Amino acid sequence: MPIDLHTHSSASDGTEAPALVVERAAEAGIDTIALTDHDTTMGWDEAAATARRLGVTLVRGIEVSCTRGWQSIHLLAYLPDDRHPDLVAELERARDSRDHRLDRMVEKMARDGIPVTVEAVRAEVEDGATVGRPHIADALVTSGVVGHRDEAFARWLGNDSPYYVPHYAPDPVRAVEIVRAAGGVPVIAHAWSGTRGRVVSDRVIREMADAGMAGIEVHHRDHDEDAVAHLGALARRLRLLATGSSDYHGEGKLNRLGEHTTDPDVLAAIEDLASGTEVVRP
Ligand code: AMP
Ligand code: ZN
Ligand code: FE
Ligand code: FE
């Protein structure tokens, strides 16, 4: 009974509608998925309806963008109340800032002769969805400038690119507090996915744990053996849950549904800690 607790749909930068993500999970024999779009709960209802129909268990979640200094940190939030005012306000603020930031990145690129326009990028985004760099990549794929999102990231969209513009996001400690206040269960995503020493430090992870974070995503495509060993040991030391998941983005990334999974006991512990919204069981 595979459990995959980190997936994206077209409510943010996944390439498949929420219903289709759930359908793909059912086809792949995955019992339980969490839909965790960036900074939005827009896909929840559609995913829940399909989950009930297809006999998939759905954990409603969010991947909350956070920033500490220059570092971007992602926080998975499982089963929060999607009407909690502080959570709603914080997500809105981040999405708003993402909107402006997208325009600024595209303008910088266009000024340098890269053939991309704000209109072309907006055409890649579902109405109301959270925008991100992958949508700029999609516009470049559509117009034939590059063959795949990866290529656009490698050439122009990486964190070190001169075209990179940051967006507003809460400090991770505040994000943990807000998720907890909304009855959700915060778990840090892919903490060691950063390259060249840009991983999230143990100190910051400990601060987040002290603020009420419940777990660490240990098993993830971006984590090598060392990362898994380190984060696994850190989770044990801090008495945090250890999860594993795919970070599926449809066709937008190589990540396959269920390529990493979470233990049923860990999901049960997450459910015990949550008071914001229920797991959708068929
Ligand atoms: P943003 O949220 O706008 O800063 O963009 C970050 C998103 O881009 C993350 O969700 C990543 O999954 C995605 N991403 C990062 N690198 C790549 C890549 N090489 N190919 C495809 N997607 C990527
Ligand atoms: Zn993403
Ligand atoms: Fe992420
Ligand atoms: Fe993700």
Coordinates of C-alpha atoms and ligand atoms in Angstrom, one line a residue:
M1 CA 0.0 0.0 0.0
P2 CA 2.3 2.7 -1.2
I3 CA 1.9 6.2 0.3
D4 CA 3.3 9.2 -1.6
L5 CA 3.0 12.5 0.3
H6 CA 4.2 15.1 -2.1
T7 CA 2.7 15.8 -5.6
H8 CA 1.9 18.8 -7.7
S9 CA -0.9 19.6 -10.2
S10 CA -1.8 22.4 -12.5
A11 CA -3.0 24.3 -9.5
S12 CA 0.7 25.2 -9.3
D13 CA 3.5 24.0 -11.5
G14 CA 2.5 20.4 -12.1
T15 CA 1.4 19.6 -15.7
E16 CA -1.7 17.6 -14.9
A17 CA -5.0 18.6 -13.5
P18 CA -5.7 17.6 -9.8
A19 CA -8.1 14.9 -11.0
L20 CA -5.6 13.5 -13.4
V21 CA -2.9 13.3 -10.7
V22 CA -5.2 11.2 -8.6
E23 CA -6.1 9.1 -11.6
R24 CA -2.4 8.5 -12.3
A25 CA -1.9 7.5 -8.7
A26 CA -4.7 4.9 -9.0
E27 CA -3.2 3.6 -12.2
A28 CA 0.1 3.2 -10.5
G29 CA -1.4 1.3 -7.7
I30 CA -0.7 4.0 -5.1
D31 CA -3.0 3.8 -2.2
T32 CA -2.6 7.3 -0.7
I33 CA -1.3 10.5 -2.1
A34 CA -1.0 14.0 -0.7
L35 CA -1.6 16.9 -3.2
T36 CA 0.8 19.6 -2.1
D37 CA 0.7 22.4 -4.6
H38 CA 2.9 25.5 -4.0
D39 CA 1.2 28.1 -1.8
T40 CA -2.4 27.1 -2.7
T41 CA -5.3 24.8 -1.8
M42 CA -7.0 25.4 -5.1
G43 CA -6.7 21.8 -6.3
W44 CA -8.1 20.2 -3.1
D45 CA -11.8 19.8 -4.0
E46 CA -11.2 18.4 -7.5
A47 CA -8.7 15.9 -6.1
A48 CA -11.0 14.9 -3.3
A49 CA -13.9 14.2 -5.6
T50 CA -11.7 12.0 -7.9
A51 CA -10.1 10.3 -4.9
R52 CA -13.5 9.3 -3.6
R53 CA -14.6 8.0 -7.0
L54 CA -11.4 6.0 -7.7
G55 CA -10.8 4.6 -4.2
V56 CA -7.6 6.6 -3.5
T57 CA -6.9 8.1 -0.1
L58 CA -6.2 11.8 -0.3
V59 CA -4.2 13.8 2.2
R60 CA -4.9 17.5 1.5
G61 CA -1.7 19.5 1.7
I62 CA 0.3 22.5 0.6
E63 CA 4.0 23.1 -0.1
V64 CA 4.5 26.4 1.6
S65 CA 7.4 28.6 0.2
C66 CA 9.6 30.1 2.9
T67 CA 12.7 32.3 2.8
R68 CA 15.6 32.6 5.3
G69 CA 18.1 35.1 4.0
W70 CA 19.1 34.1 0.5
Q71 CA 17.8 30.6 1.0
S72 CA 14.5 29.2 -0.3
I73 CA 13.0 26.6 2.0
H74 CA 9.9 24.5 1.3
L75 CA 7.6 23.4 4.0
L76 CA 5.0 20.7 3.4
A77 CA 1.8 21.3 5.4
Y78 CA -0.5 18.3 5.8
L79 CA -4.2 18.6 6.6
P80 CA -4.4 22.3 7.6
D81 CA -7.7 24.2 7.8
D82 CA -7.7 26.0 4.5
R83 CA -9.9 28.8 5.9
H84 CA -7.5 29.7 8.8
P85 CA -7.1 33.5 8.3
D86 CA -3.4 33.7 9.0
L87 CA -2.7 30.8 6.6
V88 CA -5.0 32.3 3.9
A89 CA -3.3 35.7 4.2
E90 CA 0.2 34.3 4.1
L91 CA -0.5 32.2 1.0
E92 CA -2.2 35.1 -0.8
R93 CA 0.8 37.3 -0.1
A94 CA 3.2 34.8 -1.4
R95 CA 1.1 34.1 -4.6
D96 CA 0.8 37.9 -5.2
S97 CA 4.5 38.4 -4.9
R98 CA 5.1 35.4 -7.2
D99 CA 2.9 37.2 -9.8
H100 CA 5.0 40.3 -9.8
R101 CA 8.2 38.4 -9.7
L102 CA 7.3 36.4 -12.7
D103 CA 6.8 39.5 -14.8
R104 CA 10.1 40.9 -13.6
M105 CA 12.0 37.8 -14.5
V106 CA 10.4 37.6 -18.0
E107 CA 11.1 41.4 -18.6
K108 CA 14.8 40.9 -17.7
M109 CA 15.0 37.9 -20.0
A110 CA 13.2 39.6 -22.9
R111 CA 15.5 42.7 -22.5
D112 CA 18.5 40.3 -23.0
G113 CA 17.0 39.0 -26.2
I114 CA 15.5 35.7 -24.9
P115 CA 12.3 35.2 -26.9
V116 CA 9.7 35.1 -24.2
T117 CA 6.8 37.4 -23.3
V118 CA 4.6 37.8 -20.2
E119 CA 1.6 36.9 -22.3
A120 CA 3.1 33.6 -23.5
V121 CA 4.0 32.7 -19.9
R122 CA 0.5 33.5 -18.6
A123 CA -0.9 31.3 -21.3
E124 CA 0.8 28.3 -19.7
V125 CA -1.0 28.9 -16.3
E126 CA -4.4 27.7 -15.2
D127 CA -6.7 30.4 -14.0
G128 CA -5.9 31.2 -10.4
A129 CA -3.0 28.8 -10.2
T130 CA 0.2 29.6 -8.4
V131 CA 2.8 30.8 -10.9
G132 CA 6.4 29.8 -10.9
R133 CA 9.6 29.6 -12.9
P134 CA 8.4 26.3 -14.5
H135 CA 5.7 28.3 -16.4
I136 CA 8.4 30.5 -17.9
A137 CA 10.1 27.2 -18.9
D138 CA 6.8 25.9 -20.4
A139 CA 6.5 29.0 -22.6
L140 CA 10.0 28.5 -23.9
V141 CA 9.1 24.8 -24.6
T142 CA 5.9 25.8 -26.4
S143 CA 7.7 28.2 -28.7
G144 CA 10.4 25.7 -29.4
V145 CA 13.3 27.6 -27.8
V146 CA 14.1 24.6 -25.6
G147 CA 13.1 21.0 -25.6
H148 CA 12.2 20.5 -21.9
R149 CA 11.8 22.4 -18.6
D150 CA 15.2 21.2 -17.4
E151 CA 16.9 22.9 -20.3
A152 CA 15.3 26.2 -19.6
F153 CA 16.3 25.9 -15.9
A154 CA 19.9 25.0 -16.8
R155 CA 20.2 27.9 -19.2
W156 CA 18.3 30.7 -17.6
L157 CA 16.1 29.9 -14.6
G158 CA 18.4 28.5 -11.9
N159 CA 18.9 30.2 -8.6
D160 CA 22.3 31.5 -9.7
S161 CA 21.0 32.9 -13.0
P162 CA 21.2 36.7 -13.6
Y163 CA 17.5 36.6 -14.4
Y164 CA 16.5 35.1 -11.0
V165 CA 14.3 37.3 -9.0
P166 CA 13.2 36.2 -5.5
H167 CA 9.6 36.5 -4.2
Y168 CA 8.1 37.2 -0.8
A169 CA 7.8 34.2 1.4
P170 CA 7.5 33.9 5.2
D171 CA 10.4 32.9 7.4
P172 CA 10.3 29.1 8.0
V173 CA 9.8 29.4 11.7
R174 CA 6.8 31.7 11.2
A175 CA 5.5 29.3 8.5
V176 CA 5.7 26.4 11.0
E177 CA 3.8 28.4 13.6
I178 CA 1.0 29.3 11.1
V179 CA 0.6 25.8 9.8
R180 CA 0.3 24.5 13.4
A181 CA -2.1 27.3 14.2
A182 CA -4.2 26.1 11.3
G183 CA -4.2 22.6 12.7
G184 CA -1.8 21.3 10.0
V185 CA 1.3 19.1 10.3
P186 CA 4.5 20.8 9.1
V187 CA 7.2 18.7 7.5
I188 CA 10.3 20.2 5.8
A189 CA 10.6 19.2 2.1
H190 CA 13.8 18.1 0.4
A191 CA 16.1 19.9 2.9
W192 CA 19.3 18.7 1.2
S193 CA 18.3 19.2 -2.4
G194 CA 20.5 22.3 -2.6
T195 CA 23.7 22.0 -4.4
R196 CA 27.2 23.2 -3.3
G197 CA 26.7 23.5 0.4
R198 CA 23.3 25.2 0.0
V199 CA 21.5 22.7 2.1
V200 CA 19.2 23.7 4.9
S201 CA 21.4 23.8 8.0
D202 CA 20.8 21.6 11.0
R203 CA 20.5 24.8 13.0
V204 CA 17.5 26.0 11.0
I205 CA 15.9 22.6 11.0
R206 CA 16.3 22.5 14.8
E207 CA 14.7 26.0 15.1
M208 CA 11.8 24.8 12.9
A209 CA 11.5 21.7 15.1
D210 CA 11.4 23.8 18.3
A211 CA 8.6 25.9 16.7
G212 CA 6.5 22.7 16.2
M213 CA 7.6 21.1 13.0
A214 CA 6.7 17.4 13.0
G215 CA 8.9 15.8 10.4
I216 CA 11.6 15.7 7.7
E217 CA 11.2 14.5 4.2
V218 CA 14.1 12.1 4.2
H219 CA 13.6 10.1 1.0
H220 CA 13.4 12.2 -2.1
R221 CA 15.0 12.1 -5.6
D222 CA 17.3 15.0 -4.8
H223 CA 18.8 13.3 -1.7
D224 CA 21.8 11.1 -2.2
E225 CA 22.9 8.4 0.3
D226 CA 24.7 11.0 2.5
A227 CA 21.7 13.2 2.6
V228 CA 19.4 10.3 3.5
A229 CA 21.8 9.2 6.3
H230 CA 22.2 12.7 7.6
L231 CA 18.6 13.7 7.6
G232 CA 17.5 10.3 8.9
A233 CA 19.8 10.7 11.9
L234 CA 18.7 14.2 12.4
A235 CA 15.1 13.2 12.5
R236 CA 15.9 10.5 15.1
R237 CA 17.8 13.0 17.2
L238 CA 15.1 15.6 17.1
R239 CA 12.4 12.9 17.5
L240 CA 10.8 14.0 14.2
L241 CA 8.9 11.8 11.7
A242 CA 10.7 10.7 8.5
T243 CA 8.8 10.8 5.3
G244 CA 9.5 9.8 1.7
S245 CA 7.8 11.0 -1.5
S246 CA 8.1 11.6 -5.2
D247 CA 7.5 15.4 -5.6
Y248 CA 5.7 14.5 -8.8
H249 CA 5.1 17.3 -11.3
G250 CA 3.5 15.3 -14.2
E251 CA 5.5 15.7 -17.4
G252 CA 7.4 18.6 -15.9
K253 CA 10.0 16.5 -14.1
L254 CA 11.3 13.0 -14.3
N255 CA 10.0 12.2 -10.8
R256 CA 7.6 9.2 -11.0
L257 CA 4.7 8.7 -8.6
G258 CA 5.6 6.4 -5.8
E259 CA 9.3 6.5 -6.4
H260 CA 9.7 7.2 -2.7
T261 CA 7.1 6.4 -0.1
T262 CA 6.1 7.0 3.5
D263 CA 5.6 4.3 6.1
P264 CA 1.9 3.8 7.1
D265 CA 2.8 4.4 10.8
V266 CA 4.2 7.8 9.9
L267 CA 1.0 8.7 8.1
A268 CA -1.0 7.6 11.1
A269 CA 1.2 9.8 13.3
I270 CA 0.6 12.8 10.9
E271 CA -3.1 12.1 11.0
D272 CA -3.1 12.0 14.9
L273 CA -1.3 15.4 15.0
A274 CA -3.7 17.1 12.5
S275 CA -6.8 19.0 13.5
G276 CA -7.4 21.2 10.4
T277 CA -9.0 18.9 7.9
E278 CA -9.7 15.2 7.5
V279 CA -8.0 12.7 5.3
V280 CA -10.3 11.8 2.4
R281 CA -11.0 8.1 2.6
P282 CA -12.9 6.4 -0.2
Ligands
AMP1 P1 9.7 28.8 -8.1 O1 8.7 28.2 -7.2 O2 9.1 29.7 -9.1 O3 10.9 29.5 -7.5 O4 10.3 27.6 -9.0 C1 10.8 26.5 -8.3 C2 10.1 25.2 -8.9 O5 10.7 24.9 -10.1 C3 10.1 24.0 -8.0 O6 8.9 23.6 -7.7 C4 10.9 23.0 -8.7 O7 10.2 21.8 -8.7 C5 10.9 23.5 -10.1 N1 12.2 23.2 -10.7 C6 13.4 23.5 -10.2 N2 14.4 23.1 -11.1 C7 13.8 22.5 -12.1 C8 14.2 21.8 -13.3 N3 15.5 21.7 -13.5 N4 13.3 21.3 -14.1 C9 12.0 21.4 -13.9 N5 11.5 22.0 -12.8 C10 12.4 22.5 -11.9
ZN2 ZN 7.1 22.7 -8.1
FE3 FE 9.8 21.9 -3.3
FE4 FE 7.4 20.1 -4.6

